[in-house]
XYZ file of C-alpha atoms in Angstrom:
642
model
C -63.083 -24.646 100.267
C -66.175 -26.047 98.565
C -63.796 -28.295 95.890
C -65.935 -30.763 93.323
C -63.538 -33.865 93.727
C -60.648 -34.151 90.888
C -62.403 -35.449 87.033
C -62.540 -34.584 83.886
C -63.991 -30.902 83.080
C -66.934 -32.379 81.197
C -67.925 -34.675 83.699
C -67.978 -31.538 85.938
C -70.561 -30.252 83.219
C -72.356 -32.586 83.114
C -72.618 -32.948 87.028
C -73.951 -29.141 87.300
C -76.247 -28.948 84.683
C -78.293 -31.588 85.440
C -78.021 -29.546 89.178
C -79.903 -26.909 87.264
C -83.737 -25.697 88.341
C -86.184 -26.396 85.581
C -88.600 -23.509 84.939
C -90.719 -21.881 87.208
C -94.579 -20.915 86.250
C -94.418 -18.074 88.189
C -91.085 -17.203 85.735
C -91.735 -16.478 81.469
C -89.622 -18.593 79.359
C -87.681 -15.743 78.091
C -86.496 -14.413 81.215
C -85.847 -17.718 83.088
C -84.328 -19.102 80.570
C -81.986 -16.494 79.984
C -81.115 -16.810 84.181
C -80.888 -20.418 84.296
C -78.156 -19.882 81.028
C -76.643 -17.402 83.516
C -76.412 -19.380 86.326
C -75.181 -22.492 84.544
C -72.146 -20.534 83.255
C -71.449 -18.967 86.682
C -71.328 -23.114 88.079
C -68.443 -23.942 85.268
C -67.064 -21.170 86.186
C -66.950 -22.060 89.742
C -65.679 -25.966 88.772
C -62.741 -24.155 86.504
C -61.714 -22.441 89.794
C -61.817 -25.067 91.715
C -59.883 -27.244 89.586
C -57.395 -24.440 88.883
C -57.067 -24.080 92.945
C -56.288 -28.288 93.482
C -53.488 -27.478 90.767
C -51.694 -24.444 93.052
C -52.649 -22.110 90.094
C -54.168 -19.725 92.640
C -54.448 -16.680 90.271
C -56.643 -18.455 87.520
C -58.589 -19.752 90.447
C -58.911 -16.285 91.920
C -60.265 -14.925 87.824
C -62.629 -18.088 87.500
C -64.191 -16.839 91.089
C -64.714 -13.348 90.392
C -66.400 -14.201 87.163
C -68.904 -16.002 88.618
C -69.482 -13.575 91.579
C -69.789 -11.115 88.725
C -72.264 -13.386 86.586
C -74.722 -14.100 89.893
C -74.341 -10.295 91.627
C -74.703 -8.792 88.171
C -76.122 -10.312 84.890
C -79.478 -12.417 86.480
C -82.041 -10.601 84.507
C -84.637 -11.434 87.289
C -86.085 -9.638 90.528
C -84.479 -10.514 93.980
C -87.322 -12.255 94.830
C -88.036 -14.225 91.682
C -84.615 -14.943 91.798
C -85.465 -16.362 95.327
C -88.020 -18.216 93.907
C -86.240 -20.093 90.960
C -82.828 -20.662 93.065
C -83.567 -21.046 96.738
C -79.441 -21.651 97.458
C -78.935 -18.636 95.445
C -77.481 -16.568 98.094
C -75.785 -18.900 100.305
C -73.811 -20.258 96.592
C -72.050 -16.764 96.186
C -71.385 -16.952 99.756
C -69.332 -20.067 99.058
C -67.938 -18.518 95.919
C -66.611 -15.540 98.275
C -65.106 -17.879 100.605
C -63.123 -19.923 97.638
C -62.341 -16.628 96.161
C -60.555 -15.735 99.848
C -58.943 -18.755 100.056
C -57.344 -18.270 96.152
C -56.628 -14.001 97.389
C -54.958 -15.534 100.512
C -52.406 -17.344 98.443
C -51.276 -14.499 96.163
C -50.047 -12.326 99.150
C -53.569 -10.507 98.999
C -54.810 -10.604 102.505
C -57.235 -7.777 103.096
C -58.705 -9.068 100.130
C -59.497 -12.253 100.900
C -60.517 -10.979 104.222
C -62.813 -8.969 103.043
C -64.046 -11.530 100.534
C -64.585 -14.050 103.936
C -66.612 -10.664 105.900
C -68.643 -10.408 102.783
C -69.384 -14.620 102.393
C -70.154 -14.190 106.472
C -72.741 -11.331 105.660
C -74.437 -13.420 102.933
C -74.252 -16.626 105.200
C -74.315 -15.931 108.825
C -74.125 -19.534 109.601
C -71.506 -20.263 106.404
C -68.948 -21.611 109.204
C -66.413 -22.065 106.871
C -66.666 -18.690 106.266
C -66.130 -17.266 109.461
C -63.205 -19.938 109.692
C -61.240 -18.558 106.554
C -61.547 -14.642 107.776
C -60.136 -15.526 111.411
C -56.993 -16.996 109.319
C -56.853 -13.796 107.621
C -56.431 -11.785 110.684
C -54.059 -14.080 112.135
C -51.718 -14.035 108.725
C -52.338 -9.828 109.367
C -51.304 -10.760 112.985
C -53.826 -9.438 114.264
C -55.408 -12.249 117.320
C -57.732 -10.112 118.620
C -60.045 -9.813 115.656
C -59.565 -13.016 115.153
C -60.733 -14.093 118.262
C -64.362 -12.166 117.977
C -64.922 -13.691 114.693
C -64.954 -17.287 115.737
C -66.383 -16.364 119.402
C -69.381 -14.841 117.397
C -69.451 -17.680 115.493
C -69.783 -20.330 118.244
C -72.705 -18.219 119.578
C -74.589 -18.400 116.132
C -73.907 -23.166 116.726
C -75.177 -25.413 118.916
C -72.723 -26.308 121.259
C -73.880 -30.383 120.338
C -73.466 -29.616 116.597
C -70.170 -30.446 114.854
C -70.002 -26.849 113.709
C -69.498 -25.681 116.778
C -66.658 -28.203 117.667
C -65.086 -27.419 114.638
C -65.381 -23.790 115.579
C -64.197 -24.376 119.150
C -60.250 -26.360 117.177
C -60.119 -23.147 115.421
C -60.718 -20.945 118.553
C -57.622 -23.191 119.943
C -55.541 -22.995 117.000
C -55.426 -18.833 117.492
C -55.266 -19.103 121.405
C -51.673 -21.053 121.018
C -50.994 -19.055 117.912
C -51.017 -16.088 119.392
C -49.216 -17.342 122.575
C -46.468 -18.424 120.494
C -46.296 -15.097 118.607
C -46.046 -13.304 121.903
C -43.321 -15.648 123.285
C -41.154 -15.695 120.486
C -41.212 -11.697 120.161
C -40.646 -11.477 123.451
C -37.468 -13.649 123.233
C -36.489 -11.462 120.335
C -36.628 -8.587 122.455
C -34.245 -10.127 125.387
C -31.733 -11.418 122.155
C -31.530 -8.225 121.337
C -30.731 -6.769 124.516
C -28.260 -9.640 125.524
C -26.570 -9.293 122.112
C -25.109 -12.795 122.009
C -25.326 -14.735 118.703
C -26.502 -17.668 119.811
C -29.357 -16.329 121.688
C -30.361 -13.813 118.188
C -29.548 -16.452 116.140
C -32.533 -19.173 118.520
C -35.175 -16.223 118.680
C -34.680 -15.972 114.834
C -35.599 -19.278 114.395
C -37.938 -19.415 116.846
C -39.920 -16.573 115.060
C -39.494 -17.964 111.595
C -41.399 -20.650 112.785
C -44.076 -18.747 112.647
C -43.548 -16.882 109.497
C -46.215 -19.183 107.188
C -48.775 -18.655 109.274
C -48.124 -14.954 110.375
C -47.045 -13.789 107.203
C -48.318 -10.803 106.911
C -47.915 -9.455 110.327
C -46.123 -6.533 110.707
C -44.461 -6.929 114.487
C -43.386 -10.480 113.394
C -41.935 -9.002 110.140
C -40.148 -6.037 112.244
C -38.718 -8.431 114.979
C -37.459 -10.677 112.114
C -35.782 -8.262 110.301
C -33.992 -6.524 113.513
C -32.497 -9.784 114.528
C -31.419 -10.291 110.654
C -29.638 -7.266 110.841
C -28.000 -8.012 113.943
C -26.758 -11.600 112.610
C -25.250 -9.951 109.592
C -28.168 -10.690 106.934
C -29.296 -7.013 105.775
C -30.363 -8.436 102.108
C -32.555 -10.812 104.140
C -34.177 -7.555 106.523
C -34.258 -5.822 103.324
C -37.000 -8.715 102.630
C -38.935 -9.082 105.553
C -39.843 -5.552 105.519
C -40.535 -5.078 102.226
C -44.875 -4.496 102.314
C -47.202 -7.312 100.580
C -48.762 -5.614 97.714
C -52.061 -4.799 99.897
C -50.226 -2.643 102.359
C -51.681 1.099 102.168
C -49.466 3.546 100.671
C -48.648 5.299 104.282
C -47.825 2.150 105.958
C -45.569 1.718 103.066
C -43.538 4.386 104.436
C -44.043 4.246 107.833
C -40.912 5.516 109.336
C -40.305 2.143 111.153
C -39.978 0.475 107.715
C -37.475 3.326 106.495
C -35.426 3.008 109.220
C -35.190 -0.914 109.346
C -34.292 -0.256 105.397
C -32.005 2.424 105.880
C -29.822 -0.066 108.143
C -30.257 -2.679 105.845
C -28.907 -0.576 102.816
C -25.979 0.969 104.960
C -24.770 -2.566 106.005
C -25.393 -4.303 102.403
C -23.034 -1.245 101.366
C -25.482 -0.159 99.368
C -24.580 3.813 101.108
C -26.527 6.229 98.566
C -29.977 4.278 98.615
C -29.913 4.028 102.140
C -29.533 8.022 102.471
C -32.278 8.404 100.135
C -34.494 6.245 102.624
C -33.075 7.900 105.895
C -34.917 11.410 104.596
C -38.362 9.760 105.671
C -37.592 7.398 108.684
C -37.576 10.366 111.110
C -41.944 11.476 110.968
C -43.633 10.444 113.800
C -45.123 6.779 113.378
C -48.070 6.431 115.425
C -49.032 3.415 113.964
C -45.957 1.886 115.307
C -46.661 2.471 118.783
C -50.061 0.608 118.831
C -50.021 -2.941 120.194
C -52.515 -5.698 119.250
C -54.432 -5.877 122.199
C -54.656 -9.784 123.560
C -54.763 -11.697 126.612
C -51.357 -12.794 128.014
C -48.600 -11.900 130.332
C -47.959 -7.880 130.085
C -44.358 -8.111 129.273
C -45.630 -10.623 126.458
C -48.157 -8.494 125.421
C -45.791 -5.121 125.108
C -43.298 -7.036 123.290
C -46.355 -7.434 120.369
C -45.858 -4.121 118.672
C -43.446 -2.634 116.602
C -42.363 -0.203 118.540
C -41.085 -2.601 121.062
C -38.822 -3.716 118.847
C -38.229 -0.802 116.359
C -37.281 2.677 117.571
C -36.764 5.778 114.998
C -34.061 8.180 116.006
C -34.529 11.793 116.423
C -34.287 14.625 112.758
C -31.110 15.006 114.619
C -29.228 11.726 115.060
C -30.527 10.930 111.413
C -28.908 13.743 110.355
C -25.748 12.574 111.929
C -25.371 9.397 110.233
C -27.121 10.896 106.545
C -23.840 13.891 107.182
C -21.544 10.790 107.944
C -22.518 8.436 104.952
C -21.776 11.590 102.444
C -18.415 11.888 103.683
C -17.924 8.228 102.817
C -19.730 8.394 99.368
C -17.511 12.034 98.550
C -14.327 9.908 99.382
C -14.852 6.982 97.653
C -15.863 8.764 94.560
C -12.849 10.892 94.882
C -10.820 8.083 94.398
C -13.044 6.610 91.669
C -11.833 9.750 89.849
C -8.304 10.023 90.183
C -7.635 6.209 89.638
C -9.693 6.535 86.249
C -7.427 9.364 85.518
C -3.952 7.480 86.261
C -3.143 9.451 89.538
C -2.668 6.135 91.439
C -1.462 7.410 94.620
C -4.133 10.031 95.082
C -6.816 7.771 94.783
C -4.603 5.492 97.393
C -5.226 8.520 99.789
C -8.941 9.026 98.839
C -9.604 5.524 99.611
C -7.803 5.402 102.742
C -9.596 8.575 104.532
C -12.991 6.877 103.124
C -11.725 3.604 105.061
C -10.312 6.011 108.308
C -13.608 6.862 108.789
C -15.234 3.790 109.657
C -17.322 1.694 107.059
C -19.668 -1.241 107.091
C -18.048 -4.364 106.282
C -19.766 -4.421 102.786
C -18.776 -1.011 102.053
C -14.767 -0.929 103.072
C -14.649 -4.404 100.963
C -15.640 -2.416 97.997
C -13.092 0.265 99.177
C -9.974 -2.231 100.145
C -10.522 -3.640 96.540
C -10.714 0.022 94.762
C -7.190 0.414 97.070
C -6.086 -2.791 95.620
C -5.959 -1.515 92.063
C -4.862 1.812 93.286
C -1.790 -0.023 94.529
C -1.203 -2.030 91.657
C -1.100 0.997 89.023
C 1.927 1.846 91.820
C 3.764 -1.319 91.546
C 3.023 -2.296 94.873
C 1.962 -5.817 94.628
C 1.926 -7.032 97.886
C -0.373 -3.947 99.191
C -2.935 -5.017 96.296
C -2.513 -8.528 97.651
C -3.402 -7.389 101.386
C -6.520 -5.153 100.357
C -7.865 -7.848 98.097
C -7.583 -10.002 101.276
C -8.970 -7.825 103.315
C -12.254 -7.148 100.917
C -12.868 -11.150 100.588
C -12.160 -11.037 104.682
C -14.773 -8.000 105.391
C -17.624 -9.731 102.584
C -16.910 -13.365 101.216
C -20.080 -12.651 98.797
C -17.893 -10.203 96.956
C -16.844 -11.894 94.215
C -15.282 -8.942 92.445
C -12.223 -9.082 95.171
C -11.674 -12.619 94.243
C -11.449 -11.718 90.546
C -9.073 -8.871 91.508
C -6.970 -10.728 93.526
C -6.344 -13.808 90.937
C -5.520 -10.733 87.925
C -2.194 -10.354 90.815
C -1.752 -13.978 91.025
C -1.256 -13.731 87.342
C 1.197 -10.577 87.737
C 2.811 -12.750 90.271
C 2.871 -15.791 87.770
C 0.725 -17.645 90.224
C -1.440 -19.732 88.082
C -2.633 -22.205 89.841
C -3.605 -20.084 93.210
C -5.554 -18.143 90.425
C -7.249 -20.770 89.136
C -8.282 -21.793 92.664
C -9.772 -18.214 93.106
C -11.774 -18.160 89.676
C -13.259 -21.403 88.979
C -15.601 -21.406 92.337
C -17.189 -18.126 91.181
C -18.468 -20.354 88.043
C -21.083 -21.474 90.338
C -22.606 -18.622 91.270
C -25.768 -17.254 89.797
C -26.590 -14.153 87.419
C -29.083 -12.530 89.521
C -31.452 -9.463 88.478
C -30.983 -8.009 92.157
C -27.174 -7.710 92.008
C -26.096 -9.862 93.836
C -24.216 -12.389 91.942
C -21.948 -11.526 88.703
C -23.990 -10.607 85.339
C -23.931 -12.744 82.318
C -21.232 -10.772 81.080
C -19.275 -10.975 84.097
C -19.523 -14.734 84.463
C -18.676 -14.347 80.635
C -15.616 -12.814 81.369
C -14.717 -15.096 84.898
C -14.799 -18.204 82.367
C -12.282 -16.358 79.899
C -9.683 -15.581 82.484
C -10.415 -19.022 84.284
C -9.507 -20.755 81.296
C -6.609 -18.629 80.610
C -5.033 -19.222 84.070
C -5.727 -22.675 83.303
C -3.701 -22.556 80.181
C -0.992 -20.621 81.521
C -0.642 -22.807 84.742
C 0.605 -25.474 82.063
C 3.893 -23.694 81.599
C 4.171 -21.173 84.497
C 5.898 -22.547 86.533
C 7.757 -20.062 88.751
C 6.470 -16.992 90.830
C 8.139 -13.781 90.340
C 8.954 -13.368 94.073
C 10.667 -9.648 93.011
C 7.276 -8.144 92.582
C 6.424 -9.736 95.104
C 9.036 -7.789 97.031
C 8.328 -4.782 95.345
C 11.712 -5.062 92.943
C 13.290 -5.644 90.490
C 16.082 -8.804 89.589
C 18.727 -6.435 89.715
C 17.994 -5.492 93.121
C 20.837 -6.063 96.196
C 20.920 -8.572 98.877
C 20.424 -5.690 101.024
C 17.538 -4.107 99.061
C 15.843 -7.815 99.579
C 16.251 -7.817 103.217
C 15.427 -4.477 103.491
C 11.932 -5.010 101.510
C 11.333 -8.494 103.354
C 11.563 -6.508 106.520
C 9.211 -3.901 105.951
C 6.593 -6.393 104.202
C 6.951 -8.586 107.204
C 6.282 -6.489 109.783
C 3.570 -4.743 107.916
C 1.588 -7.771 106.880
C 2.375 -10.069 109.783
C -1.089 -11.732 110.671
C -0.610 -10.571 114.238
C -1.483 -6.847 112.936
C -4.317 -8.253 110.722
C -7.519 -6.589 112.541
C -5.216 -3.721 113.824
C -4.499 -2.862 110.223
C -8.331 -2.624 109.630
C -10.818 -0.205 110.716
C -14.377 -1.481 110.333
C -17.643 -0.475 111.797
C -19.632 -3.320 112.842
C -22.607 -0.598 114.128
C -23.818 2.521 112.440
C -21.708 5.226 113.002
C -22.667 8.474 115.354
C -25.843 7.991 117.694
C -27.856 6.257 115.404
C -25.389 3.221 116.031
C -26.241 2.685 119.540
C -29.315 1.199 121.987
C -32.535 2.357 121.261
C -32.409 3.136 117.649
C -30.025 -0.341 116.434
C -26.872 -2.452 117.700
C -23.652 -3.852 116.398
C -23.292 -6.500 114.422
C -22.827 -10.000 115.912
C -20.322 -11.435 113.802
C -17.313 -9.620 114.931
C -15.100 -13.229 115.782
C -15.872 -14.429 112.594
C -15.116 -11.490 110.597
C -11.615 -11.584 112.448
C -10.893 -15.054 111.588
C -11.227 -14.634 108.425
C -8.703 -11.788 108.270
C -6.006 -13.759 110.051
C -6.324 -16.353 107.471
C -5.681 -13.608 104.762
C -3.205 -12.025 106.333
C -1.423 -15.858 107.138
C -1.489 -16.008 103.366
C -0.107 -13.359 102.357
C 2.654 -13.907 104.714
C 3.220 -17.127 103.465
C 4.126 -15.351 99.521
C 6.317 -12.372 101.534
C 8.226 -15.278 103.255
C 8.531 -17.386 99.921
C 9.637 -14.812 98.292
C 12.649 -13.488 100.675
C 13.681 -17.471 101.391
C 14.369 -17.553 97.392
C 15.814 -14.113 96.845
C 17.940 -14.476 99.619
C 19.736 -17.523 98.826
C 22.435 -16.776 96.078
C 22.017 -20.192 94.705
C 18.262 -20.279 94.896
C 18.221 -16.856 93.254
C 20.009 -17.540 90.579
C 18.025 -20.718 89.475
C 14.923 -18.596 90.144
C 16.413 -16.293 87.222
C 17.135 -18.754 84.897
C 13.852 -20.300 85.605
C 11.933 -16.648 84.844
C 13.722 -16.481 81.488
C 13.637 -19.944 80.230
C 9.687 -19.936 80.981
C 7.536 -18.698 78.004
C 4.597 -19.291 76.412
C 5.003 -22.512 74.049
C 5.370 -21.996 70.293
C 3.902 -23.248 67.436
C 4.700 -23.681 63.584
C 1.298 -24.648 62.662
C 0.690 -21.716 60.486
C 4.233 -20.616 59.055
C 4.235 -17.438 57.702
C 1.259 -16.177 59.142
C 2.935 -13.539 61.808
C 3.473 -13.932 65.427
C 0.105 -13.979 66.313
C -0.391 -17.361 64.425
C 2.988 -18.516 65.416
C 2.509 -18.358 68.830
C -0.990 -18.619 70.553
C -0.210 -16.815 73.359
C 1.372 -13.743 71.662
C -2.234 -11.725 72.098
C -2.137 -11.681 76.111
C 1.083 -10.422 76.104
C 1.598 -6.620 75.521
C 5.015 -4.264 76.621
C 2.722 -2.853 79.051
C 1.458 -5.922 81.011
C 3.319 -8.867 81.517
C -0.062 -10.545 80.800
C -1.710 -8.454 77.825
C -4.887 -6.929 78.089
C -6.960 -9.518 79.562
C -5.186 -8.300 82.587
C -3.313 -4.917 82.152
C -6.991 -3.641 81.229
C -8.294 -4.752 84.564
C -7.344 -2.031 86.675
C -9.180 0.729 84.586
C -11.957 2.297 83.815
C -12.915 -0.123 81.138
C -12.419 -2.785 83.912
C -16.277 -4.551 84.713
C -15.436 -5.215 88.559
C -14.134 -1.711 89.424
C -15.655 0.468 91.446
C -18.920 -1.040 91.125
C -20.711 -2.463 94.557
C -23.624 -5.455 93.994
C -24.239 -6.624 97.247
C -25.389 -9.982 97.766
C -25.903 -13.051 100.403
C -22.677 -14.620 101.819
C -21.937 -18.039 100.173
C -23.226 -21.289 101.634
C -20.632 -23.858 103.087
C -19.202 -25.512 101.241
C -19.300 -22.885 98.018
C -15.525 -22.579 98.035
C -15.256 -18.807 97.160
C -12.729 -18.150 99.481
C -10.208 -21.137 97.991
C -6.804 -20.474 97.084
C -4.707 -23.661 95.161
C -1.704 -23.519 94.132
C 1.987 -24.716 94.324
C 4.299 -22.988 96.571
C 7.644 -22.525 95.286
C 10.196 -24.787 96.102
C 8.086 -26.745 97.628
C 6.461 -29.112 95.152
C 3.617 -29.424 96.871
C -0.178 -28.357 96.530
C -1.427 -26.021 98.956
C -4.969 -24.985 99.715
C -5.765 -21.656 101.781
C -9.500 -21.679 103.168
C -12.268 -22.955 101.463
C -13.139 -26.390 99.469
C-alpha cells in the first residue's frame, strides 16, 4: 500500500503540490495547465484514500481511489505521449493507485475486484512488485494456490535474485507454499471427522479449518468443509453462514447445487422446514463446478480432499424427492394442529401434533411442536402433559425461548411463582435480532410484563395447587389421588424420558445417510438434558401426591389455597374493585390468572405457533433455570442453569 505517513490533510497538500511538474515548452499553457490542475486533484484524491484506508474506512478509501483512476485514465486533456512527456511516473502512479484500490476492494468482501484491480496495476507495472504481491493474496483468499503460485513465480523471474525484491518475492512464495499445505491438511482432516463421526474429532478439524478462515475467506472448499462439520456439531444457523456467497460470487455459483443442498440441511435442522423445501427444488442439477479440484502440489489424498465435491455430495431427483415428500407431511401436520387449537378443538390438535412428532422431526422442529402440544394440553386441563412438552421443547432446543415463556404461564396456573420467575428473567438478556433468532421488541416487551408480574405475585403466593397438578380437583378422593399419582408417575418417570421422545438427529429417508449428510453429533447431550426435565417434573408429580395424600397435609394445603389472595387496598375508596384491589385486572372467571395468562394459549398469543430459530445460549446464559420453593420444604431449589 503506497500510504503518505499519518498528518494533517493540508500538509498532505501542500506535500503534493509542490510534487507537481512545472510546464513543459513542448506543452501550451492552456492545455498543460488544465492537466497539471487534473493531476493535482487526482494526488488529493489519492492522500484522502489513503488516509481514509489507515482509519479502517475501507469503502471511502475504495471511492477516493476510483476517482483518481478516473481523473488520470479519463479527464488529461493531453496526448499519450505528451502526457509522457510532462509526467514521466504517469503510468507507473495509476499502477499504484490500482494496487491501493485492491487492497481497499479486498476488505469489503470484493475479491475478484481487487484482483482484477492488482492484474490491471501488474499490466501497467510489470515490475510494480507490490502489485504482483497483493493479486497472489487475492487468489489465495479465492483459495485458489495454484494461480497464486504463477503470479509470484513470474514475478521472481522479472527480479534479480540479489535484489530485495526478489527476496521479498521469494517470503511471499513461502507464505502460499505452507498456506496451501495447511488448507489441504486441515480439509483432509475434515474429511476423516466426518467419516469417524466422533465429536471431538469434528469438533478439532473445525477449529483447525477456522484457522484458516481470515486468510481463505473466500474459498469455496474451505467454506463447504466448514459448514458440513457445522452441521454435524449441531450449528445449522452457523452453515447457513459459511455458505452464504460474498457479494462477487456469479449468479450460477450462487446456486450451485452444492450450496442448496448444504442450505437445505441447514434450514431442515434450524426447523426452519418450508424454506428449506423451497431450496431442495434446485440442489439436485448437476454441479460440475463442484467436482473440479484446485490443482496443487501435495500428497494425492491431500490434494482430492481440496474440492467440494470431496466433501459435499448432492443426492439423486429421487432421494430429494423423498425427504421434500417427507418435510410436507410434517408442515400439513403441524398446521393441522395450528388450526384446530385456534379453533378450541384442543384434543384434535393434541393428535395433529403428535402424528407430526411420530414421524420423526429435527430437534428444532419437534421443540416448536412439543410446545404447540403444550398449549394443546393445557386448553384440556392437563397440566402436567403441558409441563412435560414444555420440557421436552427447552430439552430438544435451549435457544427456544418461547418454551420457556410457555412453561412459566403453567408455573403461574400451578401458583408457582418463583420457579416462574426463574424461567423469565434470564430471557431479559437476550437480544432483539432482525434474523429471528432472539425475541422481538415486543416480545421482550411482553417477557418484562409477565416477569414482573410473577415477581409481584411470588410476594403472596405462597402455595402450589398440587390438584392441577394431579389433574383434579380439591374434592377429589384419596383414591382418585393415588390413582392420578400413579399414572403421572409412571408416565413421566425420567427413566422413560428419551423413550417418550422421537427425534431425528439425521435427515429422514436416504438423504439422511453417507454420501449425501450424517447425523447429528450431539445425541448424549440432547439426552441429558431431557433427563433433567423429566427429573423435574417428577419432582412437582411427587410433591404434589406427598401433600394430597396426607389428610393432615391436605387439609392445611386447603386452607392455605383459600386464605391466599391478592392483597387489598383502600387507597382509592369508592373507586370500584379495580382501584380497590390492584390485582383485580389479572384475575378473570376464566383464568385463575386473568388475561395476561388465560390469553396465552390462543391465537392472539405472540409465542404460539411461530418458529424463530436461533443459536443455542452461551454458558453461563441461564435460560434453562428454574427457582423456586418446593412445598413443604422451605427451601430454594434451582433446576439446571445459573
Amino acid at each position: 500500500m503506497d500510504i503518505t505517513p499519518q498528518g494533517s490533510i493540508a500538509s498532505s497538500m501542500a506535500s503534493a503540490a509542490s510534487n507537481v511538474f512545472v510546464f513543459s515548452p513542448l506543452v501550451g499553457p492552456g492545455m498543460g495547465g488544465q492537466a497539471i490542475r487534473v493531476k493535482r486533484s487526482a494526488d488529493e484524491k489519492k492522500l484522502y484514500g489513503n488516509q481514509k484506508y489507515e482509519q479502517g474506512d475501507f469503502r471511502s478509501a475504495e471511492r477516493w481511489y476510483t476517482e483518481a483512476i478516473e481523473a488520470l485514465e479519463q479527464q488529461l486533456p493531453l496526448p499519450r505521449e505528451k502526457l509522457k512527456q510532462l509526467f514521466p511516473t504517469l503510468q507507473t502512479e495509476i499502477a499504484v493507485l490500482y494496487s491501493n484500490r485492491s487492497g481497499a476492494r479486498l476488505m469489503t468482501s470484493k475479491p475478484q475486484s481487487a484482483l482484477d484491480d492488482a492484474l490491471k496495476a501488474m499490466e501497467l507495472d510489470s515490475k510494480f512488485m507490490r502489485a504482483a504481491s497483493r493479486a497472489a493474496t487475492c487468489h489465495c483468499r479465492l483459495g485458489d494456490f495454484a494461480a497464486a503460485h504463477r503470479i509470484i513465480d513470474s514475478a521472481m523471474d522479472r527480479c534479480s535474485a540479489s535484489s530485495s525484491h526478489y527476496q521479498d518475492m521469494l517470503k511471499k512464495m513461502n507464505e502460499v507454499v505452507d498456506l496451501a499445505s495447511r488448507a489441504r491438511a486441515a480439509t483432509a482432516a475434515a474429511v476423516a471427522a466426518v467419516a469417524s463421526g466422533a465429536r471431538d474429532k469434528l469438533q478439532e478439524a473445525a477449529d483447525q479449518l477456522s484457522a484458516l478462515r481470515d486468510q481463505v475467506a473466500y474459498c469455496d472448499v474451505i467454506a463447504a468443509s466448514r459448514a458440513v462439520l457445522a452441521l454435524r456439531l449441531g450449528s445449522p444457523r452457523e452453515a447457513l453462514t459459511l455458505v452464504a456467497p460474498h457479494p462477487e460470487v456469479p449468479l450460477a455459483q450462487r446456486a450451485a447445487p452444492w450450496r442448496l443442498w448444504l442450505t437445505v440441511q441447514a434450514r431442515y435442522y434450524r426447523g426452519d422446514m418450508q424454506a428449506g423445501t423451497a431450496n431442495g427444488n434446485g440442489a439436485g442439477a448437476d454441479d460440475a463446478s463442484s467436482e473440479k479440484a484446485t490443482s496443487s502440489p501435495g500428497g494425492s489424498a491431500a490434494a482430492a480432499a481440496y474440492a467440494t465435491s470431496a466433501h459435499v455430495t448432492v443426492p439423486p431427483p429421487e432421494v430429494l424427492g423423498e425427504l421434500a415428500e417427507s418435510i410436507q407431511q410434517q408442515l400439513k401436520l403441524k398446521e393441522e394442529g395450528n388450526v384446530a387449537i385456534k379453533a378450541g378443538r384442543h384434543s384434535e390438535a393434541t393428535e395433529h401434533y403428535t402424528r407430526a412428532l411420530a414421524l420423526g422431526c429435527p430437534p428444532a422442529y419437534a421443540a416448536v411442536l412439543h410446545a404447540n402440544r403444550a398449549a394443546a394440553y393445557t386448553g384440556q386441563g392437563l397440566l402436567a402433559e403441558a409441563v412435560a412438552d414444555c420440557g421436552r421443547a427447552r430439552a430438544l432446543d435451549p435457544s427456544y425461548y418461547k418454551a420457556s415463556v410457555r412453561l412459566a404461564s403453567l408455573m403461574m396456573e400451578l401458583r408457582r411463582p418463583e420457579n416462574a420467575v426463574g424461567l423469565l428473567d434470564p430471557l431479559l438478556k437476550l437480544n432483539a435480532q432482525a434474523d429471528g433468532a432472539g425475541p422481538a421488541l415486543d416480545e421482550l416487551a411482553a417477557i418484562k410484563d409477565r416477569l414482573s408480574e410473577a415477581r409481584t405475585a411470588a410476594k403472596w403466593m405462597k402455595t402450589p395447587q398440587h390438584y392441577k397438578m394431579l389433574g383434579l380437583t380439591s374434592a377429589c378422593s384419596e383414591e382418585d389421588v393415588r390413582k392420578a399419582y400413579r399414572r403421572l408417575a409412571l408416565k413421566h418417570h425420567p427413566d422413560k424420558a428419551t423413550a417418550s421422545v422421537k427425534v431425528a438427529l439425521a435427515l429422514p429417508c436416504g438423504a439422511g445417510s453417507a454420501p449425501y449428510s450424517g447425523p447429528l453429533a450431539g445425541g448424549s447431550e440432547l439426552e441429558t438434558r431431557m433427563r433433567e426435565e423429566a427429573a423435574w417434573l417428577f419432582n412437582l408429580i411427587n410433591q404434589a401426591h406427598e401433600e394430597l395424600s396426607d389428610k393432615s397435609r391436605r387439609r392445611k394445603v386447603d386452607q392455605l389455597l383459600e386464605v391466599e389472595q391478592p392483597p387489598t387496598t383502600t387507597r382509592y375508596p369508592g373507586a370500584g374493585a379495580s382501584a380497590s384491589n390492584p390485582y383485580a385486572s389479572w384475575f378473570s372467571s376464566s383464568s385463575r390468572y386473568g388475561a395476561a395468562y388465560s390469553g396465552f394459549y390462543g391465537g392472539a398469543d405472540p409465542f404460539f405457533g411461530y418458529r424463530a430459530p436461533g443459536p443455542a445460549p452461551t454458558a453461563g446464559s441461564g435460560t434453562r433455570a428454574r427457582t423456586g420453593t418446593a412445598a413443604g420444604s422451605g427451601t430454594s431449589t434451582t433446576y439446571g442453569g445459573e
